[in-house]
Coordinates of C-alpha atoms in Angstrom, one line a residue:
X295 CA -31.3 57.3 73.4
X296 CA -33.2 54.1 74.2
X297 CA -33.5 52.7 77.7
X298 CA -32.6 49.1 78.7
X299 CA -35.4 46.8 77.4
X300 CA -37.0 49.0 74.8
X301 CA -37.5 48.1 71.2
X302 CA -35.4 49.4 68.3
X303 CA -36.8 50.6 65.0
X304 CA -35.9 48.0 62.4
X305 CA -35.8 48.2 58.6
X306 CA -38.0 45.7 56.7
X307 CA -34.8 43.9 55.7
X308 CA -33.7 43.6 59.3
X309 CA -37.1 42.4 60.4
X310 CA -37.0 39.7 57.7
X311 CA -33.5 38.6 58.7
X312 CA -34.4 38.4 62.4
X313 CA -37.7 36.6 61.7
X314 CA -35.7 34.0 59.7
X315 CA -33.2 33.4 62.5
X316 CA -36.0 33.0 65.0
X317 CA -37.8 30.7 62.6
X318 CA -34.7 28.4 62.5
X319 CA -34.7 28.3 66.3
X320 CA -38.5 27.3 66.4
X321 CA -38.5 24.8 63.6
X322 CA -35.5 22.9 65.0
X323 CA -36.9 22.9 68.6
X324 CA -33.9 24.8 69.9
X325 CA -33.7 26.5 73.3
X326 CA -31.2 28.9 71.8
X327 CA -31.6 32.6 72.3
X328 CA -29.9 34.4 69.4
X329 CA -28.8 37.9 70.1
X330 CA -27.2 40.7 68.0
X331 CA -24.1 41.8 69.7
X332 CA -21.9 44.9 69.7
X333 CA -21.6 47.4 66.9
X334 CA -25.0 47.1 65.3
X335 CA -26.8 47.7 68.6
X336 CA -24.5 50.6 69.5
X337 CA -25.0 52.3 66.1
X338 CA -28.8 51.7 66.1
X339 CA -29.0 53.5 69.5
X340 CA -26.9 56.3 68.1
X341 CA -29.3 56.7 65.1
X342 CA -26.7 55.4 62.6
X343 CA -27.2 52.8 59.9
X344 CA -25.1 49.7 60.3
X345 CA -24.5 46.6 58.2
X346 CA -22.2 45.1 60.9
X347 CA -24.3 42.3 62.3
X348 CA -22.8 39.9 64.8
X349 CA -25.0 37.0 66.1
X350 CA -24.2 35.6 69.5
X351 CA -25.6 32.2 70.6
X352 CA -26.0 31.0 74.2
X353 CA -25.9 27.2 73.8
X354 CA -24.5 26.2 70.4
X355 CA -21.6 26.9 68.1
X356 CA -21.7 29.3 65.2
X357 CA -21.0 26.4 62.7
X358 CA -23.9 24.3 63.9
X359 CA -26.4 27.2 63.9
X360 CA -25.2 28.5 60.5
X361 CA -25.7 25.1 58.9
X362 CA -29.3 25.1 60.1
X363 CA -29.7 28.6 58.7
X364 CA -28.4 27.5 55.3
X365 CA -30.7 24.4 55.4
X366 CA -33.7 26.6 56.0
X367 CA -32.7 29.0 53.2
X368 CA -32.5 26.0 50.8
X369 CA -36.0 24.9 51.8
X370 CA -37.3 28.3 51.0
X371 CA -35.5 28.3 47.6
X372 CA -33.3 31.2 48.7
X373 CA -29.6 31.6 47.8
X374 CA -27.1 29.9 50.1
X375 CA -23.4 30.4 50.4
X376 CA -20.7 28.2 51.8
X377 CA -19.7 29.0 55.4
X378 CA -16.5 30.9 56.1
X379 CA -14.8 29.6 59.2
X380 CA -12.1 31.7 61.0
X381 CA -10.3 29.5 63.4
X382 CA -9.4 30.5 66.9
X383 CA -5.7 31.5 67.4
X384 CA -5.1 32.0 71.2
X385 CA -1.4 32.6 70.6
X386 CA -2.4 35.9 68.9
X387 CA -5.3 36.8 71.2
X388 CA -7.9 35.4 68.7
X389 CA -9.8 33.2 71.2
X390 CA -12.9 32.1 69.4
X391 CA -13.9 30.4 66.2
X392 CA -16.1 32.7 64.1
X393 CA -18.4 31.7 61.2
X394 CA -19.2 34.1 58.4
X395 CA -22.2 33.6 56.1
X396 CA -24.5 35.6 53.8
X397 CA -28.2 35.7 54.6
X398 CA -30.9 37.7 52.7
X399 CA -28.2 40.1 51.6
X400 CA -26.6 40.6 55.0
X401 CA -23.1 39.5 55.9
X402 CA -23.3 37.8 59.3
X403 CA -20.6 36.8 61.8
X404 CA -21.9 34.0 64.1
X405 CA -20.3 33.0 67.4
X406 CA -21.3 31.5 70.7
X407 CA -21.4 33.5 73.9
X408 CA -18.3 32.8 75.9
X409 CA -16.5 33.3 79.2
X410 CA -12.7 33.4 79.6
X411 CA -10.6 32.4 82.6
X412 CA -6.8 32.8 82.9
X413 CA -4.5 30.6 85.0
X414 CA -1.8 32.3 87.0
X415 CA 1.0 33.3 84.7
X416 CA -0.8 32.3 81.5
X417 CA -1.8 34.7 78.7
X418 CA -3.9 32.2 76.9
X419 CA -7.4 31.8 78.4
X420 CA -9.6 28.8 78.9
X421 CA -12.6 29.6 76.7
X422 CA -16.0 28.1 77.5
X423 CA -19.7 28.7 76.7
X424 CA -20.7 31.6 78.8
X425 CA -23.7 33.5 80.0
X426 CA -24.8 36.7 78.2
X427 CA -23.4 38.7 81.2
X428 CA -20.1 36.9 81.2
X429 CA -19.7 37.5 77.4
X430 CA -20.6 41.2 77.8
X431 CA -18.0 41.7 80.5
X432 CA -15.2 40.3 78.4
X433 CA -15.8 42.7 75.6
X434 CA -13.6 45.7 74.9
X435 CA -16.0 48.6 75.8
X436 CA -19.3 49.0 77.5
X437 CA -20.8 50.6 74.4
X438 CA -19.9 47.5 72.4
X439 CA -21.2 45.1 75.1
X440 CA -24.9 45.8 74.4
X441 CA -27.2 43.0 73.1
X442 CA -30.4 43.0 71.1
X443 CA -32.4 39.9 72.1
X444 CA -34.1 38.5 68.9
X445 CA -36.7 36.6 71.0
X446 CA -37.9 39.6 73.1
X447 CA -36.8 42.2 70.5
X448 CA -35.3 44.3 73.4
X449 CA -32.0 45.9 74.1
X450 CA -30.0 44.3 77.0
X451 CA -27.4 46.3 78.9
X452 CA -25.9 43.5 81.0
X453 CA -22.9 45.5 82.2
X454 CA -25.3 48.1 83.6
X455 CA -23.3 51.0 82.1
X456 CA -23.4 50.7 78.3
X457 CA -26.4 52.9 77.7
X458 CA -25.3 55.5 80.3
X459 CA -21.9 55.6 78.6
X460 CA -23.5 56.1 75.2
X461 CA -25.4 59.1 76.6
X462 CA -22.3 60.5 78.2
X463 CA -20.3 59.8 75.0
X464 CA -17.7 57.9 77.0
X465 CA -15.5 54.9 76.2
X466 CA -15.1 52.7 79.2
X467 CA -14.1 49.1 79.7
X468 CA -16.7 46.7 81.3
X469 CA -14.2 45.4 83.8
X470 CA -10.9 46.8 85.2
X471 CA -9.2 48.4 82.3
X472 CA -5.8 46.9 83.0
X473 CA -7.2 43.4 83.1
X474 CA -9.3 44.0 79.9
X475 CA -6.2 45.2 78.0
X476 CA -3.8 42.5 79.3
X477 CA -6.3 39.8 78.4
X478 CA -6.3 41.1 74.8
X479 CA -4.0 44.1 74.2
X480 CA -5.6 44.8 70.8
X481 CA -8.5 46.2 72.8
X482 CA -6.5 49.3 73.6
X483 CA -6.2 50.2 69.9
X484 CA -9.9 49.5 69.4
X485 CA -10.7 51.9 72.2
X486 CA -8.7 54.6 70.5
X487 CA -10.4 53.8 67.1
X488 CA -13.9 53.9 68.5
X489 CA -13.4 57.0 70.5
X490 CA -11.9 58.8 67.5
X491 CA -14.6 57.6 65.1
X492 CA -17.5 58.4 67.5
X493 CA -16.0 61.6 69.0
X494 CA -16.2 60.1 72.5
X495 CA -14.0 60.7 75.4
X496 CA -11.8 58.1 77.1
X497 CA -12.4 57.2 80.7
X498 CA -9.4 58.3 82.8
X499 CA -8.8 54.8 84.2
X500 CA -8.7 53.5 80.6
X501 CA -6.0 56.0 79.6
X502 CA -4.0 55.3 82.8
X503 CA -4.1 51.5 82.0
X504 CA -3.0 52.1 78.4
X505 CA 0.0 54.1 79.5
X506 CA 1.4 51.3 81.7
X507 CA 4.5 49.4 80.7
X508 CA 2.8 46.1 81.0
X509 CA 0.0 47.0 78.6
X510 CA 2.4 48.5 76.1
X511 CA 4.8 45.6 76.2
X512 CA 1.8 43.2 75.8
X513 CA 0.7 45.1 72.7
X514 CA 4.2 44.7 71.2
X515 CA 4.6 41.0 72.1
X516 CA 1.2 39.4 72.4
X517 CA -0.7 40.7 69.3
X518 CA 0.4 40.0 65.8
X519 CA 1.7 43.0 63.9
X520 CA -0.9 42.1 61.1
X521 CA -3.7 42.8 63.6
X522 CA -2.1 46.0 64.7
X523 CA -1.8 47.1 61.1
X524 CA -5.5 46.4 60.5
X525 CA -6.5 48.5 63.4
X526 CA -4.2 51.3 62.4
X527 CA -5.3 51.2 58.8
X528 CA -9.0 51.6 59.9
X529 CA -7.9 54.7 61.9
X530 CA -5.9 56.2 59.1
X531 CA -8.6 55.6 56.4
X532 CA -11.2 57.8 58.0
X533 CA -12.0 61.3 56.7
X534 CA -9.9 63.0 59.4
X535 CA -7.4 60.7 61.2
X536 CA -6.1 63.4 63.5
X537 CA -8.5 62.4 66.2
X538 CA -7.0 58.9 66.3
X539 CA -3.5 60.4 66.4
X540 CA -4.4 62.6 69.4
X541 CA -5.8 59.6 71.3
X542 CA -2.8 57.4 70.5
X543 CA -0.5 60.1 71.7
X544 CA -2.6 60.7 74.9
X545 CA -2.5 57.0 75.6
X546 CA 1.2 56.8 75.0
X547 CA 0.8 54.2 72.2
X548 CA 2.5 55.8 69.2
X549 CA 5.9 54.2 69.9
X550 CA 4.3 50.8 70.5
X551 CA 2.2 51.0 67.3
X552 CA 5.1 52.1 65.1
X553 CA 7.5 49.9 67.1
X554 CA 10.8 51.5 66.4
X555 CA 13.5 48.8 66.1
X556 CA 16.1 48.0 68.7
X557 CA 19.1 50.2 67.9
X558 CA 17.0 53.0 66.5
X559 CA 19.0 55.5 68.5
X560 CA 21.9 54.7 66.1
X561 CA 20.0 55.9 63.0
X562 CA 22.1 58.3 61.0
X563 CA 22.0 60.6 58.1
X564 CA 22.8 58.8 54.8
X565 CA 26.3 60.2 54.4
X566 CA 27.2 59.2 58.0
X567 CA 25.8 55.8 57.4
X568 CA 28.0 55.3 54.3
X569 CA 31.1 56.0 56.4
X570 CA 29.9 53.7 59.2
X571 CA 29.2 51.0 56.7
X572 CA 32.7 51.2 55.3
X573 CA 34.1 51.2 58.9
X574 CA 32.3 48.0 59.9
X575 CA 29.3 47.0 62.0
X576 CA 26.7 49.2 63.6
X577 CA 27.2 50.0 67.3
X578 CA 25.6 47.7 69.8
X579 CA 22.1 48.4 71.0
X580 CA 21.8 51.0 73.8
X581 CA 18.4 50.4 75.5
X582 CA 18.5 53.8 77.3
X583 CA 19.4 55.7 74.1
X584 CA 16.6 53.8 72.3
X585 CA 14.1 54.8 74.9
X586 CA 15.1 58.5 74.5
X587 CA 14.8 58.1 70.7
X588 CA 11.3 56.6 71.0
X589 CA 10.2 59.4 73.3
X590 CA 11.4 62.0 70.8
X591 CA 9.7 60.1 68.0
X592 CA 6.4 60.2 70.0
X593 CA 6.7 64.0 70.3
X594 CA 7.7 64.6 66.6
X595 CA 5.1 62.1 65.2
X596 CA 2.4 63.9 67.1
X597 CA 3.5 67.3 65.9
X598 CA 3.8 66.2 62.3
X599 CA 0.3 64.7 62.4
X600 CA -1.3 67.9 63.8
X601 CA 0.5 70.1 61.3
X602 CA -0.6 67.9 58.4
X603 CA -4.2 68.3 59.5
X604 CA -3.8 72.0 59.4
X605 CA -2.0 71.9 56.0
X606 CA -4.8 69.8 54.5
X607 CA -7.4 72.2 55.7
X608 CA -5.6 75.3 54.5
X609 CA -7.6 77.3 51.9
X610 CA -5.6 78.0 48.7
X611 CA -6.8 81.7 48.5
X612 CA -5.8 82.4 52.1
X613 CA -2.4 80.8 51.6
X614 CA -1.7 82.9 48.5
X615 CA -2.8 86.0 50.4
X616 CA -0.4 85.1 53.2
X617 CA -3.4 84.9 55.6
X618 CA -2.7 83.1 58.8
X619 CA -6.1 83.3 60.3
X620 CA -9.5 82.2 59.1
X621 CA -11.5 79.0 59.4
X622 CA -9.7 75.8 58.6
X623 CA -12.9 74.3 57.4
X624 CA -14.2 77.0 55.2
X625 CA -15.7 76.1 51.8
X626 CA -12.9 77.7 49.8
X627 CA -10.7 75.4 47.6
X628 CA -8.1 73.6 49.6
X629 CA -4.4 74.3 49.3
X630 CA -3.7 70.6 49.1
X631 CA -6.4 68.4 47.7
X632 CA -6.0 64.9 49.1
X633 CA -7.3 62.0 47.1
X634 CA -10.7 60.8 48.5
X635 CA -9.8 57.1 48.3
X636 CA -9.3 55.6 51.8
X637 CA -6.0 53.9 50.7
X638 CA -4.5 57.2 49.6
X639 CA -5.4 58.8 52.9
X640 CA -4.0 55.9 54.8
X641 CA -0.7 56.1 53.1
X642 CA -0.5 59.9 53.4
X643 CA -1.0 59.7 57.2
X644 CA 1.4 56.7 57.5
X645 CA 4.0 58.8 55.7
X646 CA 3.3 61.8 58.0
X647 CA 3.7 59.6 61.1
X648 CA 7.1 58.6 59.9
X649 CA 8.3 62.2 59.0
X650 CA 10.6 62.1 62.1
X651 CA 12.5 59.3 60.3
X652 CA 13.0 61.4 57.1
X653 CA 16.6 61.4 56.0
X654 CA 17.7 58.8 58.5
X655 CA 19.0 55.4 57.7
X656 CA 19.3 52.3 59.9
X657 CA 20.4 48.7 59.4
X658 CA 17.9 46.4 57.6
X659 CA 17.9 42.7 57.4
X660 CA 20.5 40.1 58.3
X661 CA 23.2 41.9 56.3
X662 CA 22.6 45.1 58.3
X663 CA 22.7 47.2 55.1
X664 CA 21.7 50.9 55.6
X665 CA 18.1 51.6 54.5
X666 CA 15.7 54.5 55.1
X667 CA 14.6 54.3 58.7
X668 CA 11.0 54.6 57.5
X669 CA 11.5 51.4 55.5
X670 CA 13.0 49.6 58.5
X671 CA 10.0 50.6 60.6
X672 CA 7.4 49.7 58.0
X673 CA 9.0 46.3 57.3
X674 CA 9.6 45.5 61.0
X675 CA 6.4 46.9 62.5
X676 CA 4.0 46.0 59.7
X677 CA 5.1 42.8 58.0
X678 CA 1.6 42.6 56.4
X679 CA 2.0 45.9 54.6
X680 CA 2.3 45.3 50.8
X681 CA 5.5 46.1 48.9
X682 CA 3.5 48.6 46.8
X683 CA 2.3 50.5 49.9
X684 CA 5.9 50.6 51.3
X685 CA 7.1 51.9 47.9
X686 CA 4.5 54.6 47.9
X687 CA 5.4 55.8 51.4
X688 CA 9.1 55.8 50.5
X689 CA 8.4 57.6 47.2
X690 CA 6.5 60.3 49.1
X691 CA 9.4 60.7 51.5
X692 CA 12.0 60.8 48.7
X693 CA 10.1 63.7 47.0
X694 CA 9.9 65.8 50.2
X695 CA 13.4 67.4 50.4
X696 CA 13.2 69.2 47.1
X697 CA 9.6 70.2 47.5
X698 CA 10.4 71.4 51.0
X699 CA 13.2 73.6 49.7
X700 CA 10.7 75.2 47.3
X701 CA 8.2 75.6 50.2
X702 CA 10.9 77.5 52.1
X703 CA 10.2 80.3 49.6
X704 CA 13.7 81.5 49.6
X705 CA 14.6 78.7 47.2
X706 CA 11.5 78.7 45.1
X707 CA 12.4 79.8 41.6
X708 CA 11.0 83.2 40.6
X709 CA 9.5 81.6 37.5
X710 CA 9.0 77.9 37.7
X711 CA 9.6 76.5 34.3
X712 CA 7.4 73.7 33.0
X713 CA 10.4 71.4 32.8
X714 CA 11.5 72.1 36.4
X715 CA 8.1 71.6 37.9
X716 CA 7.2 68.7 35.6
X717 CA 10.3 66.7 36.6
X718 CA 9.6 67.3 40.3
X719 CA 5.9 66.4 40.1
X720 CA 6.7 63.3 38.0
X721 CA 9.2 62.1 40.6
X722 CA 6.6 62.5 43.3
X723 CA 4.1 60.4 41.3
X724 CA 0.3 60.3 41.3
X725 CA 0.2 61.5 45.0
X726 CA 2.3 64.6 44.4
X727 CA -0.3 66.8 46.2
X728 CA 0.1 64.6 49.3
X729 CA 3.9 64.9 49.0
X730 CA 3.5 68.7 48.8
X731 CA 1.4 68.7 52.1
X732 CA 4.2 66.7 53.7
X733 CA 6.8 69.0 52.3
X734 CA 5.0 72.0 53.8
X735 CA 5.0 70.3 57.2
X736 CA 8.7 69.5 56.8
X737 CA 9.7 73.0 55.7
X738 CA 7.8 75.0 58.3
X739 CA 8.9 75.5 61.9
X740 CA 7.8 72.5 63.9
X741 CA 4.5 72.6 65.7
X742 CA 4.7 72.4 69.5
X743 CA 3.6 68.9 70.2
X744 CA 3.6 69.4 74.0
X745 CA 0.9 72.0 73.6
X746 CA -1.1 70.5 70.7
X747 CA -1.2 66.9 71.9
X748 CA -0.1 66.6 75.5
X749 CA 0.7 63.2 76.9
X750 CA -2.2 63.2 79.3
X751 CA -5.8 62.1 79.4
X752 CA -7.1 65.6 79.1
X753 CA -7.1 66.7 75.5
X754 CA -7.7 70.4 76.0
X755 CA -9.4 71.8 72.9
X756 CA -8.4 75.4 73.6
X757 CA -4.7 74.4 73.9
X758 CA -4.9 72.4 70.7
X759 CA -6.5 75.2 68.8
X760 CA -4.0 77.7 70.1
X761 CA -1.0 75.5 69.1
X762 CA -2.5 75.0 65.7
X763 CA -3.1 78.7 65.2
X764 CA 0.5 79.5 66.2
X765 CA 1.8 77.0 63.7
X766 CA -0.5 78.2 61.0
X767 CA 0.9 81.7 61.5
X768 CA 4.5 80.6 61.4
X769 CA 3.9 78.3 58.4
X770 CA 2.0 81.0 56.4
X771 CA 5.0 81.9 54.1
X772 CA 5.6 78.2 53.3
X773 CA 1.9 77.7 52.6
X774 CA 2.0 80.6 50.2
X775 CA 4.9 78.9 48.3
X776 CA 3.1 75.6 48.2
X777 CA 0.0 77.4 46.8
X778 CA 2.1 78.9 44.1
X779 CA 3.4 75.5 43.2
X780 CA -0.2 74.2 42.9
X781 CA -1.4 77.2 40.9
X782 CA 1.6 76.9 38.5
X783 CA 1.0 73.1 38.0
X784 CA -2.6 73.9 37.1
X785 CA -1.6 76.7 34.7
X786 CA 1.0 74.6 33.0
X787 CA -1.2 71.5 32.7
X788 CA 1.1 69.4 34.9
X789 CA -1.4 68.0 37.4
X790 CA -1.1 64.6 35.7
X791 CA 2.6 64.9 34.9
X792 CA 3.2 61.4 36.3
X793 CA 0.9 59.9 33.6
X794 CA 2.7 61.5 30.7
X795 CA 3.3 58.9 28.0
X796 CA 6.3 59.1 25.7
X797 CA 5.6 59.9 22.0
X798 CA 8.1 57.2 21.0
X799 CA 9.0 53.8 22.4
X800 CA 12.4 52.3 22.4
X801 CA 12.1 50.7 19.0
X802 CA 10.8 53.9 17.5
X803 CA 13.7 55.9 19.0
X804 CA 16.2 53.7 17.1
X805 CA 14.2 53.5 13.9
X806 CA 12.7 57.0 13.6
X807 CA 15.1 59.2 15.6
X808 CA 18.4 57.4 14.7
X809 CA 19.3 56.6 18.3
X810 CA 22.0 53.8 18.4
X811 CA 21.2 50.6 20.2
X812 CA 22.4 50.2 23.7
X813 CA 22.7 52.7 26.6
X814 CA 21.9 55.6 24.3
X815 CA 18.3 54.5 24.2
X816 CA 17.9 55.1 27.9
X817 CA 19.5 58.6 27.6
X818 CA 17.2 59.3 24.6
X819 CA 14.2 58.3 26.5
X820 CA 15.1 60.7 29.3
X821 CA 15.7 63.5 26.7
X822 CA 12.3 62.8 25.1
X823 CA 10.6 63.0 28.5
X824 CA 12.2 66.4 29.3
X825 CA 11.4 67.7 25.8
X826 CA 7.7 66.7 26.2
X827 CA 7.6 68.3 29.7
X828 CA 9.2 71.5 28.4
X829 CA 6.9 71.7 25.3
X830 CA 3.3 71.1 26.4
X831 CA 2.0 70.6 22.9
X832 CA 5.0 68.9 21.3
X833 CA 4.1 66.6 18.4
X834 CA 5.7 63.3 17.4
X835 CA 7.5 64.9 14.4
X836 CA 8.9 67.7 16.6
X837 CA 10.2 65.2 19.1
X838 CA 11.9 63.2 16.3
X839 CA 13.5 66.3 14.9
X840 CA 14.8 67.3 18.4
X841 CA 16.2 63.9 19.1
X842 CA 17.9 63.7 15.6
X843 CA 19.7 67.0 16.5
X844 CA 21.2 65.5 19.6
X845 CA 24.6 63.8 19.7
X846 CA 24.3 60.2 20.9

C-alpha cells in the first residue's frame, strides 16, 4: 500500500496520456492542476488494473479543457472524437456536467472540482468550483476520494483517512454518513456495491445511517429508478452477487431497492385474484399491512438469494450421491451451470430476489388488472428494464412450479421420457438451467434468513456458513432430483431443446402432410414438435407420415 504523496507505477500508455494532459496545460499557459480522481487511484493502490479514468480540474470546466485536448491531438495528427456531454440533473441527484472523450485509446470523464452547499429544507445543492479537499469530502467513500496529482505525480489523501481505510479494507464516508447519503441517496447503493466487489467491511456508522427511515425514503423518492437499476445491475452482474445481497440486507435496503408497490399486502394467489376481480375493486391500501409484507419480503428475499448461491455451487456428483457436505467451491462439475454472460447472471439473480412473489398476483396499471406480482414490481421499481428482460424473468418464474415438483423427488417420474423432459425444458427456454436452480430453491425447505443474513452490521461468517450447511443438508434430496434432471437432459440430447427447429413449416404442413388450412395448422405444429421431441432422430419423411396418420 502506498503512503500519501508517493508515486504510482504507471504503464507506458498511462504515462503518455498524463504527459499529454500536462502538455495541454503548459502550452495554453493554464494554472490548472489536473488530477485523476476516484476509482483509478483506488485500484492502482490495490494493485489492480483500471481503465476507469476520471479527470478533475480545479479552475475550468470539463468542456473547456476537453476542447483544448482535442485541439492538441489534432495538431499532433492524432485521432479526435466529438465530446459527449452529460448534463447536470439536480432533480435526480446528478449535480455536475460531465464530459466524455477518447484520448490515446483511453475513455476519459472530465469534470471540475466542486463544492456543494444545501439551503435549509432544500434537497438540491448549490454547486460551485471547489477546492480539492471540498471535492474529496463530498464523494461517496474515503477510498474513492483519493487523487493522483498529474503535476506532482503524487497521491493525495485530502480526507486523511482514504489510505488507512484501504489498508483496513473498510468502506467509510468522508463526512457524516447520514449527511452524505441524504445529499445523494444513490451513494448508499454505491457503498454496498464497492464493499461487495472489493470484499471490504462497512463502517458501523455507515450501516446505521443506511437503515434510517430518512435515508431509505430519500432513496425511494429522490433518486430516479433508472439510476437504482444501473447500480443493482452492476451488483448482480458480478461473478458472485451474494455478497451484495448480504450487504443490502444488512443495510435494510432490499425493500427500498425492489420497492414493493403500495397495496402489496393484498397480493393474492391467482385463483383468489380471479374471484376478487369478478367481485370488484381491490381493497384499499393498508400501510401497516404493507409494512409487514415488505419486512417479510426482506427476510424471504435474503433467504432465496443465499440458497441460490448454495445451489449454484453444488457439485453434480455430490448431489447425485446425496452428499450434504463437502466444499461448495470444489472443482467438480456443477449441478447447475449458470451462463457466464453478465446479463444471464443479472436476470437469474433478479428472478431469485423476486421468488417471494412467485404465484402471487397484484393489480397492474390504471385498469388494476391482476398480473404476476413480480411483473408489477419490475415495471414499477425498474421502469428502465427492457420488455425482453421482464419477459425472461417471468418465463423463469413460470417454469419453476413444474420443475419444483420434480425437484421434490416424490413427483419426479421414475423414468423421464424424452417428450416429458423436452416439453418442460422447452417451456423454460434457453435459461432452463437457471430455472432449475430456482426450482431447487423453491422446492427445498426455506433457508433460515435470520441466521444466514441477519439485519445487523455484523455479518458473522460462522453463522452464515452454519445456516448454509443446514440448508444444504435439508435440500440434499431435492438437489439429487435436480441432478437427475440435468443428467437425463444430457443423455437424451435435450440441453438445447429450446432451439429445436420444426422439420416442416406451416405451408409444408398443408402441402406435404395434408393438414387443412386454419386452426388445424397450429395443432399440427404442436403435434410435430412433440413428435420430434419424442423421436430424437426423426426424419422429415417420418414426420410427414406421422402427421398424415393424424385426424385433423
